[in-house]
Coordinates of C-alpha atoms in Angstrom, one line a residue:
X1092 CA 0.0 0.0 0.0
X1093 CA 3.0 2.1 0.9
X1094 CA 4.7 1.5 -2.2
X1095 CA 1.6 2.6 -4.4
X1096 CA 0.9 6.2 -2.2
X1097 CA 4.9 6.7 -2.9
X1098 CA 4.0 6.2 -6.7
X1099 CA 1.3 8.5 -6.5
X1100 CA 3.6 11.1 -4.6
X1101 CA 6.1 11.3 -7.6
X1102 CA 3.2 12.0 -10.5
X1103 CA 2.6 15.0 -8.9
X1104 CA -0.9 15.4 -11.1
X1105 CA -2.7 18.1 -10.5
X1106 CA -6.6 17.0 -9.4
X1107 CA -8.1 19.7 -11.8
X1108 CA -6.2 18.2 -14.3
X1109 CA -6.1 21.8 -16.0
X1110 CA -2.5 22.5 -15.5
X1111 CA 0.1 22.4 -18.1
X1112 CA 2.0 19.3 -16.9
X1113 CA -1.3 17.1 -17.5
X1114 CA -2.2 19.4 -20.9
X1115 CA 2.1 18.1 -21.7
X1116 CA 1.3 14.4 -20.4
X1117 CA -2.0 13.0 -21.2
X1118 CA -0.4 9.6 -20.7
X1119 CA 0.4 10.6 -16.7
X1120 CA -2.7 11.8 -16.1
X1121 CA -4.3 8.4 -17.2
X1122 CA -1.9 6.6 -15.4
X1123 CA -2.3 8.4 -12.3
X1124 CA -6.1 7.7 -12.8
X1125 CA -5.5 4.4 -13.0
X1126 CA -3.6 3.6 -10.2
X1127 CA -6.1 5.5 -8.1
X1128 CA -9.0 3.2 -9.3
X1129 CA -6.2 0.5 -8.6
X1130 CA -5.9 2.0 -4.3
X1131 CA -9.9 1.9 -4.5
X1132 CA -10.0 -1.8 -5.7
X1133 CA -6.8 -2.8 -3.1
X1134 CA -8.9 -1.2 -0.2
X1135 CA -12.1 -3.5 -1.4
X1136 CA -10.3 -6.4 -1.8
X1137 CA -8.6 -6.1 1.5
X1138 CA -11.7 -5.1 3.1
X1139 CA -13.9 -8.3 2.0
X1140 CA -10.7 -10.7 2.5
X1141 CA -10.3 -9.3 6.4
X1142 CA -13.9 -9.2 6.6
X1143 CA -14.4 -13.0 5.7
X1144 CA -11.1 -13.7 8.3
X1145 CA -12.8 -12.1 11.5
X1146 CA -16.4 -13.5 10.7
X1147 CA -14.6 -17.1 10.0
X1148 CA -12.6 -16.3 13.5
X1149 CA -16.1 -15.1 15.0
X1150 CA -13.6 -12.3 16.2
X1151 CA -16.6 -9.5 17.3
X1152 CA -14.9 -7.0 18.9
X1153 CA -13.7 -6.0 15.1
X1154 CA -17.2 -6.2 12.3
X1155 CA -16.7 -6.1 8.9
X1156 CA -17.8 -2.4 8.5
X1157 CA -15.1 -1.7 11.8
X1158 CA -12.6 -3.2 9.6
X1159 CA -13.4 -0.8 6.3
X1160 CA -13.7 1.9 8.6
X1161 CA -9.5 1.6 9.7
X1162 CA -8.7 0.5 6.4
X1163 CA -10.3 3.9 5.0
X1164 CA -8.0 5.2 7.9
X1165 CA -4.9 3.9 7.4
X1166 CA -4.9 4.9 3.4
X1167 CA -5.9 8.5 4.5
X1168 CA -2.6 8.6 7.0
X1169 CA -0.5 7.0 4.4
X1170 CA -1.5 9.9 2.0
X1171 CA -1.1 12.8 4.2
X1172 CA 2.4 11.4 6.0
X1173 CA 3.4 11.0 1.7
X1174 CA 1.7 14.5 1.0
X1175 CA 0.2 12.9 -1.7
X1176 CA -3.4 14.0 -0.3
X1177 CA -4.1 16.4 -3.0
X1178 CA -4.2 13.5 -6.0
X1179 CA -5.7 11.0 -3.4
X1180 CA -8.9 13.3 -2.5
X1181 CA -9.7 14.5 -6.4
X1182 CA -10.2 10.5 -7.0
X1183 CA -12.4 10.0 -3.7
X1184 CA -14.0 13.8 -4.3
X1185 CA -17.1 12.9 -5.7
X1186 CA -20.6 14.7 -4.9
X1187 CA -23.8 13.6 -2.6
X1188 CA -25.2 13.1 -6.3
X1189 CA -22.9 9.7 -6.4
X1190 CA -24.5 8.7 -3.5
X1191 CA -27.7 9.3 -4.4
X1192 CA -27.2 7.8 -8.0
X1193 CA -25.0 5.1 -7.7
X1194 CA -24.2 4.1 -4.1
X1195 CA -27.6 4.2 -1.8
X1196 CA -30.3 2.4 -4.5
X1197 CA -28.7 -0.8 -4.0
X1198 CA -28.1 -0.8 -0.6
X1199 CA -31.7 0.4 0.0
X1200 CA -33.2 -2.0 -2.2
X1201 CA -31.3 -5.0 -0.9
X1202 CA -32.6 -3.7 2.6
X1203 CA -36.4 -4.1 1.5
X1204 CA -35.8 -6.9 -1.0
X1205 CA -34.1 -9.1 2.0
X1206 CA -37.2 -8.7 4.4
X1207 CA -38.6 -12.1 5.1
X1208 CA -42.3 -11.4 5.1
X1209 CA -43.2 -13.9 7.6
X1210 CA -41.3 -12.4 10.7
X1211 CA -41.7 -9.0 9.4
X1212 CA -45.5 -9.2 9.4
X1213 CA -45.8 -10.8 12.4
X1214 CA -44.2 -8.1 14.0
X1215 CA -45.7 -5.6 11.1
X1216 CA -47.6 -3.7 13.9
X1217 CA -44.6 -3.3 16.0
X1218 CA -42.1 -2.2 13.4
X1219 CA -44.2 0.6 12.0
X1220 CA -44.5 2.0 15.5
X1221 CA -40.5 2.0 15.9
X1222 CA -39.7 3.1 12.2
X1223 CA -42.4 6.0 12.0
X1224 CA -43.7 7.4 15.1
X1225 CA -40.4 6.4 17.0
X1226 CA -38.3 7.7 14.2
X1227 CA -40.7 11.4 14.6
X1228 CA -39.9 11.3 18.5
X1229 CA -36.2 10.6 18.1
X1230 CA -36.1 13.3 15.4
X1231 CA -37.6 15.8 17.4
X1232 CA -35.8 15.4 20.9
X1233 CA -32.9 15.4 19.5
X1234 CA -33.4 18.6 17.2
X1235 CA -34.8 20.2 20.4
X1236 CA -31.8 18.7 22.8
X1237 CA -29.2 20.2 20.3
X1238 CA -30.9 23.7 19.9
X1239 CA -31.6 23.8 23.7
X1240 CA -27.4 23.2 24.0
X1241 CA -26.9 25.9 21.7
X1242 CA -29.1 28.2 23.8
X1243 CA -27.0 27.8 26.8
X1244 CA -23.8 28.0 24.7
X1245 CA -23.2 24.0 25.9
X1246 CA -23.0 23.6 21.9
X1247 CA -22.3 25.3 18.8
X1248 CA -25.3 27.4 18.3
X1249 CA -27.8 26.6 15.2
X1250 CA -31.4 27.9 14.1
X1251 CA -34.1 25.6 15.0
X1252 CA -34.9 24.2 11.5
X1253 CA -31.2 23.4 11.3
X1254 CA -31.3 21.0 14.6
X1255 CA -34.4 19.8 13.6
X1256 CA -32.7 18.8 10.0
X1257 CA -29.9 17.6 11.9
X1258 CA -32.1 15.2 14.1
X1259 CA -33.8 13.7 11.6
X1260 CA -30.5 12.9 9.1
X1261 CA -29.4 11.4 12.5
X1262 CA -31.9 9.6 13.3
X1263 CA -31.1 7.1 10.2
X1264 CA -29.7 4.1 11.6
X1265 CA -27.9 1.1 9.8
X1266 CA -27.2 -1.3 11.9
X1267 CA -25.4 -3.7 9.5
X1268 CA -22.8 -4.7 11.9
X1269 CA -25.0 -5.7 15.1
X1270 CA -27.1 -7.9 12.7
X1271 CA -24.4 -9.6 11.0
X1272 CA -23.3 -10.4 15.5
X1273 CA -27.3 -10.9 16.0
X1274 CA -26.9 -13.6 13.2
X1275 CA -24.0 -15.2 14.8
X1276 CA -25.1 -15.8 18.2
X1277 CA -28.2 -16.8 17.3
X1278 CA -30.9 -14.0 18.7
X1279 CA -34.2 -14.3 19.2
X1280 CA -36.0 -13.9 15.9
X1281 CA -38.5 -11.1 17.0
X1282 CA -35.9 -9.1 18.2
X1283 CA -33.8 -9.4 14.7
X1284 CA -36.9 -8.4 13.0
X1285 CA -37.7 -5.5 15.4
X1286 CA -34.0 -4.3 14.5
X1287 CA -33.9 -5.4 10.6
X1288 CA -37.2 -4.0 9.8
X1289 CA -36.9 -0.6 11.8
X1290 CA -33.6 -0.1 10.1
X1291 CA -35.4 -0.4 6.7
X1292 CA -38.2 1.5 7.0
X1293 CA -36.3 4.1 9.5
X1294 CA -34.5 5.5 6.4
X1295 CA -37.8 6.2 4.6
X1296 CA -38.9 8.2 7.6
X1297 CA -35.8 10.0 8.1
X1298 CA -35.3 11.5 4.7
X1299 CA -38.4 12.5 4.2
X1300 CA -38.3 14.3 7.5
X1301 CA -35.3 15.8 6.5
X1302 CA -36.5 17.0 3.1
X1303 CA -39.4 18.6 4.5
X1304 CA -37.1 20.7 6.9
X1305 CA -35.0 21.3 4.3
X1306 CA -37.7 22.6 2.2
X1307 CA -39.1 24.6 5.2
X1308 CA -35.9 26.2 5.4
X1309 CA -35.8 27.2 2.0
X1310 CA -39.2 28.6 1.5
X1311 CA -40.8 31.3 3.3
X1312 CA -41.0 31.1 7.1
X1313 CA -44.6 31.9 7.9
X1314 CA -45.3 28.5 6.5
X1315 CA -47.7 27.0 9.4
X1316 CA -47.7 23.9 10.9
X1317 CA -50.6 22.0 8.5
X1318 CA -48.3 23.0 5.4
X1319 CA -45.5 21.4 7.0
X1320 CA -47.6 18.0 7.9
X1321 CA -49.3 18.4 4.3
X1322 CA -45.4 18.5 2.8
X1323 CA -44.0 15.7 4.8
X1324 CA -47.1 13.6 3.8
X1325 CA -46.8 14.6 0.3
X1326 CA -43.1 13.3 -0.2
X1327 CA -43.7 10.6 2.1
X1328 CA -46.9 9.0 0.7
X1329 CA -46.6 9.9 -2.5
X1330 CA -42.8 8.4 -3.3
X1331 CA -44.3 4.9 -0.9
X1332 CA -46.8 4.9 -3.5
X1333 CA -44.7 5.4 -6.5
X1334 CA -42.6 2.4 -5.1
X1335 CA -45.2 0.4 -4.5
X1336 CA -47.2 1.3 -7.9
X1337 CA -44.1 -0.1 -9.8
X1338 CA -43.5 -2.9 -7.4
X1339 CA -47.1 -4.5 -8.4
X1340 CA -46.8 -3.2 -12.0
X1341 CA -43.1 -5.1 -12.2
X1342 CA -45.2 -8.2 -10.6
X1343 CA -48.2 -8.4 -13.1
X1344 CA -46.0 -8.0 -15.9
X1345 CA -43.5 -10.8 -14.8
X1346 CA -46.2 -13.1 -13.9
X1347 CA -48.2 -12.4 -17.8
X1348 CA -45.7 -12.0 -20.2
X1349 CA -44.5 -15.9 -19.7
X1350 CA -40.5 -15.0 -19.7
X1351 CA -40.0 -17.5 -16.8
X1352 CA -38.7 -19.8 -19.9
X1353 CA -34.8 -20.9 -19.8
X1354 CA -34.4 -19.0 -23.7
X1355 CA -35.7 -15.8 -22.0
X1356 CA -34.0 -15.7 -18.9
X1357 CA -31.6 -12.7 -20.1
X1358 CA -34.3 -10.6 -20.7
X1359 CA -36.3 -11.6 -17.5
X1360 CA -33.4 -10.9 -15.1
X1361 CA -32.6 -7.7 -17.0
X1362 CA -36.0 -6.2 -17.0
X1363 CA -36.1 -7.0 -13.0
X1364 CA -33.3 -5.3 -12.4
X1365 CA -34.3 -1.9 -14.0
X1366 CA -37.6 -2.1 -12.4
X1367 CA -36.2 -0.8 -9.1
X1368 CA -33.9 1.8 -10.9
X1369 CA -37.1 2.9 -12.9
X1370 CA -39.3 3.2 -9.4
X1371 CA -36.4 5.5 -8.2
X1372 CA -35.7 7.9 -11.1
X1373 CA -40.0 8.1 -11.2
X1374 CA -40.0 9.3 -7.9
X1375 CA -37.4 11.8 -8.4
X1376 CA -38.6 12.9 -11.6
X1377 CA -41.9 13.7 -9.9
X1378 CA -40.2 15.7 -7.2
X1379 CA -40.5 13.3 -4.3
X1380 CA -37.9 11.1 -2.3
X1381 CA -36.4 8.0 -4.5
X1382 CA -34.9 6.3 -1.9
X1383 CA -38.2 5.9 -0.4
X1384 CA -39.5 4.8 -3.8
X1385 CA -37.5 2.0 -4.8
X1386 CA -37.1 0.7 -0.7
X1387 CA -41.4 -0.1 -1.1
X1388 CA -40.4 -1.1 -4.7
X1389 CA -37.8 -3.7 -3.1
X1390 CA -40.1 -5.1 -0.4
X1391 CA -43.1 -5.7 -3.1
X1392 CA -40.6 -7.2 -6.2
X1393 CA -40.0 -9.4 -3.1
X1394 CA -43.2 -10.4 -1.9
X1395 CA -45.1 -10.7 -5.1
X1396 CA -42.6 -10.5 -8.3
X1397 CA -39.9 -12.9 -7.0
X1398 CA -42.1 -15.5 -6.8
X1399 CA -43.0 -15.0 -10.5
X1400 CA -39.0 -15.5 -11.7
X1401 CA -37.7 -18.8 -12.8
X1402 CA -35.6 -20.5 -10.3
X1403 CA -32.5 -19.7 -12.2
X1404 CA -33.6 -15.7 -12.4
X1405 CA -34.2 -16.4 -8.7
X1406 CA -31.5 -17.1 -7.6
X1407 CA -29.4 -14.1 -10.1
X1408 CA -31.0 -11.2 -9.1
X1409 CA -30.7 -12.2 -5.4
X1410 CA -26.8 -12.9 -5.7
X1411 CA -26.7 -9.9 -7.8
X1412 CA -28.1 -7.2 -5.6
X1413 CA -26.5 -8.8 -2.9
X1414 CA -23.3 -8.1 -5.1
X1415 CA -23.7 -4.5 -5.6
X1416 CA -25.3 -4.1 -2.5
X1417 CA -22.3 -5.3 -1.0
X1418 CA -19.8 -3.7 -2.7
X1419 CA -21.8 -0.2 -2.3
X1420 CA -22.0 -0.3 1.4
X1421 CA -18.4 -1.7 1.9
X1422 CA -17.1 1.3 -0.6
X1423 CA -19.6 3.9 1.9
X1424 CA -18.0 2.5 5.2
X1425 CA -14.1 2.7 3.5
X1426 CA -14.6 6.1 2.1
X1427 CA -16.3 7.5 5.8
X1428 CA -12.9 5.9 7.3
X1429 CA -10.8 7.6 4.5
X1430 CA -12.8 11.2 5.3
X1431 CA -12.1 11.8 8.5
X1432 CA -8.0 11.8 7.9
X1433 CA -8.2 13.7 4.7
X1434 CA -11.0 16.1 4.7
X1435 CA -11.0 19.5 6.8
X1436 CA -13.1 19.2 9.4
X1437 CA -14.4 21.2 12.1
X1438 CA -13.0 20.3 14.8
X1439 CA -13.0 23.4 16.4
X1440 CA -16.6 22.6 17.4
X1441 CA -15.4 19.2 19.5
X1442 CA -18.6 19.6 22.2
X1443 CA -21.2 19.7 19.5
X1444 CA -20.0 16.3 18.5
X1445 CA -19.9 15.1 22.5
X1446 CA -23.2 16.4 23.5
X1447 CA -24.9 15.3 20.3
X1448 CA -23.5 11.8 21.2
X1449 CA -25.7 12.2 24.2
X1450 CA -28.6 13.9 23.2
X1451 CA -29.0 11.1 20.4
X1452 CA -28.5 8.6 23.2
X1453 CA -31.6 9.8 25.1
X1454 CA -33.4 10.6 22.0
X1455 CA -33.0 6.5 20.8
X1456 CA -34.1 5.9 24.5
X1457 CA -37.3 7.9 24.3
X1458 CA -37.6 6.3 20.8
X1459 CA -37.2 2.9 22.2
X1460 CA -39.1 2.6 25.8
X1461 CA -41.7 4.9 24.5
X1462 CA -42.7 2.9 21.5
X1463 CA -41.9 -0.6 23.1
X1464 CA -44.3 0.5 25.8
X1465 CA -47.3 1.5 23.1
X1466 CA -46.7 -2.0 21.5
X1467 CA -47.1 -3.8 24.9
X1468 CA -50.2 -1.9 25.9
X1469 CA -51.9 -4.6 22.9
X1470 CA -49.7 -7.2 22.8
X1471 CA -50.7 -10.6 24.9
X1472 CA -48.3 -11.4 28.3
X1473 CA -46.7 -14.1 25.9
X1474 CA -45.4 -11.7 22.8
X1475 CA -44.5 -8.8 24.8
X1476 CA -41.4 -7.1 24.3
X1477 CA -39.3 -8.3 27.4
X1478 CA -37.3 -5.4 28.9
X1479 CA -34.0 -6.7 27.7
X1480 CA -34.8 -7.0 24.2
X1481 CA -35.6 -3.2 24.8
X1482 CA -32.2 -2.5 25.8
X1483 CA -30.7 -4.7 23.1
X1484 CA -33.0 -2.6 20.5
X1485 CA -31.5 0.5 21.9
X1486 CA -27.9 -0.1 22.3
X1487 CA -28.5 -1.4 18.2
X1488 CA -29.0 2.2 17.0
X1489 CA -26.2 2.7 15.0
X1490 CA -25.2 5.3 12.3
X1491 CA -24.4 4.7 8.9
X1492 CA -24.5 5.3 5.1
X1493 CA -27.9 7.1 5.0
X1494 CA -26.9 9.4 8.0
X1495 CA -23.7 9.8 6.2
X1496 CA -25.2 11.1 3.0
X1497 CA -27.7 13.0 3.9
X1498 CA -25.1 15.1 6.1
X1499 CA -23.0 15.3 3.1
X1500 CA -25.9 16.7 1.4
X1501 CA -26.3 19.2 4.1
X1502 CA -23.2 21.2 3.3
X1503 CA -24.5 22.2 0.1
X1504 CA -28.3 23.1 2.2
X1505 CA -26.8 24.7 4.9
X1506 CA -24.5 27.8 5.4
X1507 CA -20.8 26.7 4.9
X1508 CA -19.8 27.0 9.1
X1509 CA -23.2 25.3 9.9
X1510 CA -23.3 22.5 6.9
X1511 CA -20.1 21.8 7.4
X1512 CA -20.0 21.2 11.6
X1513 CA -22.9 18.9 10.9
X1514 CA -21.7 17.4 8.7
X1515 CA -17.9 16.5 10.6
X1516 CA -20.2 15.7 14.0
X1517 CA -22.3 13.0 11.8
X1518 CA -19.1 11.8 10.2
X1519 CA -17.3 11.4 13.9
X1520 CA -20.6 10.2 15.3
X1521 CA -20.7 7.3 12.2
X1522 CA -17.4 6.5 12.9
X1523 CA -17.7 6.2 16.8
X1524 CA -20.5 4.4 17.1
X1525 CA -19.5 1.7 14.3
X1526 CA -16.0 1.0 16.0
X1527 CA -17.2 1.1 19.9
X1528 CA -21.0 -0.1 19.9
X1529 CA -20.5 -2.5 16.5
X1530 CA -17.4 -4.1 19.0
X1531 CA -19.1 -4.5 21.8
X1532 CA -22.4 -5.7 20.7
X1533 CA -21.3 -9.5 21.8
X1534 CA -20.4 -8.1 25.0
X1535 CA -23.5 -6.1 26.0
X1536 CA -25.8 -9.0 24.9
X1537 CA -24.5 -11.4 26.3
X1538 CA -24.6 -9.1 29.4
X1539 CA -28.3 -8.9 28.3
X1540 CA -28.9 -12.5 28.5
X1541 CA -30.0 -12.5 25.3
X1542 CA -27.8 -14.6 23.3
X1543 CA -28.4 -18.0 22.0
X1544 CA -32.0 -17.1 22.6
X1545 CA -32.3 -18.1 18.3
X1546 CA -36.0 -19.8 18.4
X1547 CA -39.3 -19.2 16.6
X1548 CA -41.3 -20.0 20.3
X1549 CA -43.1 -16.2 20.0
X1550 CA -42.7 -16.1 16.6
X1551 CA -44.6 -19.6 15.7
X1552 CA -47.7 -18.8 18.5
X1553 CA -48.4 -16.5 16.7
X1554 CA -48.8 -17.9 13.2
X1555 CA -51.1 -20.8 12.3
X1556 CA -52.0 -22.3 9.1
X1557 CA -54.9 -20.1 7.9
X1558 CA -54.0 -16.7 7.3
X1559 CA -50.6 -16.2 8.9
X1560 CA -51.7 -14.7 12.2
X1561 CA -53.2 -14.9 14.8
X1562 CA -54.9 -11.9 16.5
X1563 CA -54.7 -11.4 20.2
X1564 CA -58.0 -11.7 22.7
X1565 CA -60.0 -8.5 22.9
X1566 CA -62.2 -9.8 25.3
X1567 CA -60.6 -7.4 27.9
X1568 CA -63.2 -4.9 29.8
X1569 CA -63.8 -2.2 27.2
X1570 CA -65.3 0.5 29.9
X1571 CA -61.7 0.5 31.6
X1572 CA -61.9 4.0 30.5
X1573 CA -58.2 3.7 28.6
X1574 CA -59.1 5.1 24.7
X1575 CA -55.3 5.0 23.8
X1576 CA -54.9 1.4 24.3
X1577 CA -58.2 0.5 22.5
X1578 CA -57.2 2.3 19.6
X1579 CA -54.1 0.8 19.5
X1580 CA -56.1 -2.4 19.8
X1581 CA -57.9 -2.1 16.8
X1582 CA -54.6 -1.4 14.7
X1583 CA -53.3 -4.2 16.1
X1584 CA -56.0 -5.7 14.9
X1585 CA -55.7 -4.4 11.2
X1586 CA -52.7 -5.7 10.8
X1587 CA -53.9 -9.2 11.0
X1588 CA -56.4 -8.6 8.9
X1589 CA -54.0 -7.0 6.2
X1590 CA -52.2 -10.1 6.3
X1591 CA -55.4 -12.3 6.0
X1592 CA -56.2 -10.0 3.0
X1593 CA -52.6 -10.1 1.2
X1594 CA -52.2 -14.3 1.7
X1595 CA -56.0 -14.2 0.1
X1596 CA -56.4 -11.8 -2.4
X1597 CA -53.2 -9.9 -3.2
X1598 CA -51.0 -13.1 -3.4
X1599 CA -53.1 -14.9 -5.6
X1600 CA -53.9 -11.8 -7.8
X1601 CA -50.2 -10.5 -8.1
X1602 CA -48.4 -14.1 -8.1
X1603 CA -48.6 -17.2 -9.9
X1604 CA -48.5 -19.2 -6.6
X1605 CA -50.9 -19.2 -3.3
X1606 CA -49.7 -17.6 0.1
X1607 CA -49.2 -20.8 1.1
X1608 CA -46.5 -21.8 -0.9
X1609 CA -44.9 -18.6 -0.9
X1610 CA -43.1 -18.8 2.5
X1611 CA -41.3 -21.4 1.9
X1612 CA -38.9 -19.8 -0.1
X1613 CA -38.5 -17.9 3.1
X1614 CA -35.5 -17.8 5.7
X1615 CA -36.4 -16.2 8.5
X1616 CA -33.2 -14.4 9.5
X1617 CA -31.0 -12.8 6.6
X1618 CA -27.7 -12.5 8.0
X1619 CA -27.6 -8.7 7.8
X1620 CA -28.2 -5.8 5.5
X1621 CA -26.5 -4.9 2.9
X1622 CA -23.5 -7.3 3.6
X1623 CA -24.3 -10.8 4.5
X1624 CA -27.3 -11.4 2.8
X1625 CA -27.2 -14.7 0.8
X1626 CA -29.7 -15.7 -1.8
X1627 CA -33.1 -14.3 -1.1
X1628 CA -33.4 -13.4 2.6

């Protein structure tokens, strides 16, 4: 690695390339390219070969994303000690736009494509409440915690709309590296899908809140609060329902145009495979979110178009967006690592990134007790969410490639002092949280008691043979005077009947095959998000 930073040191090539020794040398200037896209391909490979060591090891105090992180690291400390750092960062300078474009549509369609619907709908009622309304309460107490800081100078001081942008980019968690230790100690199941499906639908939530403060900041500030609940619906319903428009679209066509034939098995994997990029450039072209879009897009090609593939187109598109997916995230995690020694940073600002360490702490606790508390109030004694799984699902709220992005997309939304501090505490806050929390996750759960708890006990009472569910009793004394918990009752409720209604109506209408075969293509633990999942999680 050395050897190659020492190569790069003596081209001396300008990273505009508009000065005259790369106008006299074309040929430098390509090879110098090359031998940066060379460094980027060394770090991958090294990254997925030490990756594949330490999980082989079951060494958890160092995750696979830990490991990119340093490697990133290392390669950014090589360059500056050569004072080669002004070639190295024009080949890893790229715009939020690449993120956006290239790097986050995989990852977030792997994320929904890899939900197993059978744990995820058991616990549909539950995840909702954690992705959405806990997602809202995190945003907001920690948007209020950090402009609260700023009032009594404890942090660097920002307008409200900023903290409340800040919050919600935050809020974003990817916890990639617990799962992939959930898989190997074998967790309970419920509490991996708690964990996988917030993470998934989390994102959703998060960017659109952080659109719509975006956009309130841009746009006149009388704007009152209806307008602001009216915008944040209109991005957030209406890119869900792009996603999910093409997602059923995508599964009528597959399942009527007869391509699940070997001689057409080109054209049937290629035509999945723009389906999700389709359901993302839509969505953006219509002025909503597209990461939204093609996440709904991944979890209904799943649930309904999958099943219409051949087994051979099966079993490519789901080693193929596990590919990309994989490669994507990995690249994410080596260039956040490679960042934070290159890049300027604010560091002048070091308590805003302490107390916001903090303030997102208690935020993830209000997000967690609150929510798990609300789910409880209608679950039955036996599928409550035990207080250490509560813990477990807090302690799992890590930062990552979503939180990442957004914040990079900040410092272009922002003023240049206040884009850019956010932007350095999210990086430092990534980058913390992935090396400390993702290497002590073994610890703290088996500190939980939670670990080798890897059975379907509360998962399996409540599924039975007819429609996938099993509803709770409401025989309970309806004059107890609590309206909150009856209300949450009855969605309880509707989320059994949705099931009932997808494994009787929507599977047979959107599929070639009844509900009942369907999960049987179905594991019900994918071994994490964006990086261990194998085949069709």
């Amino acid at each position: 690695m050395s050897t190659v930073v020492e190569e790069l040191m003596q081209m001396q090539i300008s990273p505009a390339g508009g000065g005259g020794d790369s106008q006299s040398h074309p040929g430098k200037e390509q090879q110098a390219a090359g031998v940066g896209i060379l460094l980027q391909i060394m770090m991958l490979v090294l990254s997925f070969v030490l990756g594949h060591v330490l999980r082989r090891h079951r060494f958890y105090y160092l995750p696979e994303a830990s490991a990119s992180l340093l490697i990133g690291l290392i390669v950014g400390a090589l360059a500056n000690i050569s004072n080669t750092e002004t070639s190295i960062r024009a080949w890893f300078n790229f715009h939020e736009e690449f993120f956006f474009l290239f790097l986050l549509p995989p990852i977030i369609f792997q994320s929904g494509f890899s939900l197993s619907p059978k744990p995820f709908f058991s616990n549909f009622g539950a995840i909702v409440t954690f992705s959405i309304l806990g997602t809202f309460i995190a945003s907001v107490v920690t948007g209020v915690l950090v402009y609260l800081g700023g009032l009594i100078y404890l942090t660097y001081r920002l307008p409200f709309v900023e903290c409340l942008m800040f919050g919600a980019l935050i809020s974003a968690t990817d916890p990639v590296t617990v799962l992939s230790i959930f898989q190997e100690l074998g967790i309970d199941t419920n509490l991996y899908a708690l964990v996988f499906g917030e993470s998934v639908l989390n994102d959703a939530m998060a960017i659109s809140l952080y659109r719509t403060m975006s956009s309130l900041k841009s746009h006149a500030p009388g704007q009152n609060f209806f307008m602001v609940v009216f915008r944040f619906l209109e991005t957030f319903v209406g890119s869900l329902s792009a996603g999910v428009g093409v997602g059923f679209i995508s599964a009528l066509l597959f399942k009527y145009a007869g391509l699940d034939i070997d001689n057409l098995q080109n054209l049937e994997c290629c035509l999945f495979v723009l389906f999700p990029y389709f359901s993302y450039m839509l969505a953006e072209g219509l002025g909503l979110t597209g990461i939204v879009s093609i996440l709904f897009t991944g979890i209904v090609m799943k649930h309904y178009t999958y099943s219409n593939l051949s087994e051979n187109s099966q079993r490519f598109v789901s080693a193929f967006f596990h590919l990309i997916s994989s490669l994507a995230e990995t690249f994410v995690f080596i260039y956040m690592g490679f960042d934070i020694a290159m890049e300027q940073h604010s560091w002048s600002h070091v308590g805003f990134i302490f107390f916001s360490i903090i303030f997102i702490g208690v935020a993830r606790a209000a997000n967690v007790f609150s929510c798990a508390y609300l789910v409880n109030l209608v679950r039955p004694a036996p599928r409550q969410i035990p207080v250490k799984h509560q813990k477990a699902l807090w302690y799992s709220g890590l930062r990552g490639a979503m939180a990442f992005a957004l914040a990079l997309q900040s410092v272009h939304d922002l003023p240049e002092g206040h884009g850019q501090t956010i932007f350095t505490a999210t990086t430092a806050i990534v980058v913390l949280t992935v090396l400390l929390i993702g290497g002590s996750t073994g610890t703290v759960l088996e500190t939980l008691q939670v670990v080798g708890d890897d059975h379907d006990g509360p998962l399996s009472e409540s599924l039975d043979g007819n429609n996938g569910y099993v509803a709770p009793s409401y025989n309970e004394d309806a004059t107890s005077g609590n309206r909150l918990k009856m209300k949450l009752k009855e969605f309880h409720k509707s989320t059994a009947s949705f099931t009932a209604l997808d494994r009787n109506y929507l599977t047979p209408f959107f599929t070639s095959q009844n509900g009942d075969d369907e999960e049987e293509h179905d594991d019900p633990m994918p071994s994490s998000r964006g990086r261990g999942f194998l085949g069709h999680n």
